[in-house]
Amino acid sequence: MEREGSGPSSLLNGATPGNGSRPRDAADAAATIGKSFPGRRPAPATMVIFGAAGDLTKRLVVPALYNLVRGGKLPEGFAMIGIDRNDETTEAWRSNLTNMIQAFARAGGGERQALDEQAWSSLVNRMHYMRGDFTQAETYGRLEKLLNEQCGRQGGTGHVLFYLAVADRFFGPVIEQLGRAGLARQSETAWRRVIIEKPFGHDFASAEALNAQILKVLSEDQIYRIDHFLGKETVQNILVLRFANGIFEPLWNRDHIDHVQITAAETVGVEARGRFYEKTGALRDMVPNHLFQLLAMIAMEPPISFDADAVRAKKTELFQALHPISPENAVRGQYAAGVVLGKSVGDYRREADVAPDSGTETYVALKLGIDNWRWAGVPFYLRTGKYLSARTTEVAVQFRQAPYALFRDTPVERLPPNILMLRIQPDEGLSLSFSAKRPGADIEIDGVQMDFAYRDYFAPLASVGYETLIYDCLIGDATLFQRADAVEAGWRAVQGLIDAWAKTPAEDFPNYAAGPPLPIACSRAMGAHGCRSGPIIATRGAAHDRRAVLLSPFIPAQAGIQGHSLRPLGSRLRGNERREKRCIPFHMSHDLPCGASRCRASSRNGF
Ligand code: BG6
């Protein structure tokens, strides 16, 4: 069957222009590229959402559809059928969603916005509710009837996208029922696709078993395993940064990169998800999926095109080249009561549906190695946690030091490192830090920074992060979705650690007070790379020190550089302001000073 979206993924879609002269150029270029891939129009289709009354549907899927309608991206004949157990009418469901979308529009990025009534009514009038038990065959019989009616209205095409916004235990059963009812069968005029939410399995064996189960009903190209991190513009931008620019790729290897740090720090706790989180923990919840997606974007080999298979093959190869992670290279933490964003919060162990002696980690930091020619010997540090002091997701690529100090009095390692900092969220953008000479008779070196912020170049695009993913699925572009082998390879890489931690429960939990300074990391896992100052969370007793559950104030750019970016050309700093702005800490070494006097260096020419 032919795929509508045979061009490259939406990575190359046009960008929205901002104001000013440079944005125009950028927008023009993007539009040119976008135009060269026609055929990215979805055909009329019906989306069937299992879990219609759930949180995901309300908070993300429906708002994403609303944004797609506003952007003119949904096809005319689009319709939606919501299924859930609740005994609701279509009218009641629509009215609930209308209340929700009104609140969503009001919240709109911090600014009060009115609902786009026309867009919403055109969407909501195409939404139908069906009560049904996902595990019962009769539900699927009734669904078939509804789909046939819908197909008549859509000119007989019969394309259906099934969206599984349900608890993971239903993934297999729903797909089996779809298979038994014949609803997964495709024809020349009708594609059938299934979006599966995270978590896809809870370890390697369960992911493998789930793949085997669903692949009995569906072919791989019908399956769209979502990782919502790939819906983020800044994550997609990593590939553009690497492969649409000539300057980075020649440096993108073990000869020039010292190490990479990937951080996803959250200011939320487990919220109302104690039941899920208690059996999941930070490692399973974030690492083999979201953090590995960032890792793949940074570390994969260049694909031969942006075609789904080309990109996904390279990602899988990367995951397969990961060293199994050993417990010596990882630390775990669990939050205790503390203060986050000025609010007092309680112990993880006192959250609803959490055991009072819970051994579940809410923080994980680990060191990874990649066995290939490009990355052999380059450490990748990954960390993520709940209830930290600031919300930030970022990738810091630190380049090797200059090989030789021209400045005899200053050891080369005292020079500020070059760090390419990719800010995934919030404050989307990137920066490059480097050394510059302070004006004056002496040779004094300061770390400075060039900064690109999305908001300076592009008008904000209303997005909850699911728009691109739903749209790509409608056009049959699976580039941003997980293939079976990649999911399994991701789990395989963390399986040793999952097993080791299951065998040796942490004895020192809880071991960090909610709201520690950010980012944090473990000294032992960081090895030679920084984190030399004292721990903010001392482990209890020397025995634990051995396992290195020391979470130290860390590093780089976010902590040190934020607020120190170079000003736009032409703007002038005033008096004292100048001094403050330029006092840039040495990011990887907290025991190094940040004052100019200690940065001072003399060249061998005797300046
Ligand atoms: C989800 C995890 O997949 O991603 C959550 O289950 C986590 O625990 C969330 O909070 C983070 O996503 P984002 O987009 O808010 O960074």
Coordinates of N, CA and C and ligand atoms in Angstrom, one line a residue, residues 59 197-199 227-229 232 264-266 268-271 273 276-277 280-282 284-286 289-290 384-386 391-393 424-425 464 466, ligand 1:
R59 N -5.8 16.2 28.4 CA -4.8 17.2 28.5 C -3.9 17.4 27.3
E197 N 1.0 4.2 23.5 CA 1.6 5.1 24.4 C 2.7 4.4 25.2
K198 N 3.5 5.2 25.9 CA 4.5 4.7 26.8 C 3.8 4.3 28.1
P199 N 4.2 3.4 28.9 CA 5.4 2.6 28.8 C 5.2 1.4 27.9
D227 N 7.0 8.2 21.8 CA 7.8 8.8 22.9 C 7.7 10.3 22.7
H228 N 6.9 10.9 23.7 CA 6.5 12.3 23.4 C 7.7 13.2 23.4
F229 N 8.9 12.8 23.9 CA 10.1 13.7 23.7 C 10.4 14.0 22.3
K232 N 9.0 17.1 20.7 CA 9.5 18.5 21.1 C 10.3 19.0 19.9
A264 N 17.5 15.7 32.6 CA 16.0 16.0 32.6 C 15.6 16.2 34.1
A265 N 15.6 17.4 34.5 CA 15.3 17.7 35.9 C 13.8 18.2 36.0
E266 N 13.1 17.7 37.0 CA 11.7 18.1 37.1 C 11.5 18.7 38.5
V268 N 8.3 18.6 39.6 CA 7.1 17.9 40.1 C 7.6 16.7 40.8
G269 N 6.7 16.2 41.7 CA 6.9 14.9 42.3 C 6.2 13.9 41.5
V270 N 5.7 12.9 42.2 CA 5.0 11.9 41.5 C 3.5 12.2 41.3
E271 N 3.1 13.3 41.8 CA 1.7 13.8 41.6 C 0.7 12.8 42.0
R273 N 0.3 10.0 40.7 CA 0.7 8.7 39.9 C 1.4 7.7 40.8
F276 N 1.4 4.0 39.7 CA 2.3 3.7 38.5 C 3.8 3.9 38.9
Y277 N 4.1 5.0 39.6 CA 5.5 5.3 39.8 C 6.2 4.3 40.7
T280 N 7.5 1.7 38.9 CA 8.3 2.1 37.7 C 9.6 2.7 38.1
G281 N 9.6 3.8 38.8 CA 10.8 4.5 39.3 C 11.4 5.3 38.1
A282 N 12.4 6.1 38.6 CA 12.9 7.1 37.6 C 13.7 6.4 36.5
R284 N 13.2 3.4 34.9 CA 12.3 2.8 33.9 C 11.5 4.0 33.2
D285 N 11.1 4.9 34.0 CA 10.2 6.0 33.6 C 10.8 6.9 32.5
M286 N 12.1 7.1 32.7 CA 12.7 8.2 31.9 C 13.9 7.7 31.0
N289 N 13.7 5.3 27.5 CA 12.8 6.0 26.5 C 13.3 7.4 26.3
H290 N 12.8 8.4 27.1 CA 13.1 9.8 26.8 C 14.6 10.1 26.8
T384 N 18.2 12.2 35.8 CA 16.9 12.7 35.8 C 16.3 12.5 37.2
G385 N 15.4 13.4 37.6 CA 14.9 13.2 38.9 C 13.6 14.1 39.1
K386 N 12.9 13.7 40.1 CA 11.7 14.5 40.5 C 12.0 15.4 41.7
R391 N 13.1 23.2 36.7 CA 12.7 22.3 35.6 C 13.6 22.6 34.4
T392 N 14.4 21.6 34.0 CA 15.2 21.9 32.9 C 15.6 20.5 32.2
T393 N 15.5 20.5 30.9 CA 15.9 19.4 30.1 C 17.0 20.0 29.2
I424 N 16.7 22.0 25.8 CA 15.5 21.3 25.2 C 14.2 22.0 25.7
Q425 N 14.2 22.3 27.0 CA 13.0 23.0 27.6 C 13.4 23.4 29.0
V464 N 1.2 21.4 22.3 CA 1.3 20.6 23.5 C 2.3 19.5 23.3
Y466 N 2.2 17.1 21.0 CA 1.7 15.9 20.4 C 1.2 16.2 18.9
Ligands
BG6_1 C1 6.6 11.1 31.3 C2 7.0 10.5 32.6 O1 6.7 10.1 30.2 O2 7.4 12.2 31.0 C3 6.8 11.5 33.7 O3 6.1 9.4 32.9 C4 7.6 12.8 33.3 O4 7.2 11.0 34.9 C5 7.3 13.2 31.9 O5 7.2 13.8 34.3 C6 8.2 14.3 31.5 O6 7.8 14.9 30.3 P1 8.0 16.5 30.0 O7 7.5 16.6 28.6 O8 7.1 17.2 31.0 O9 9.4 16.8 30.2

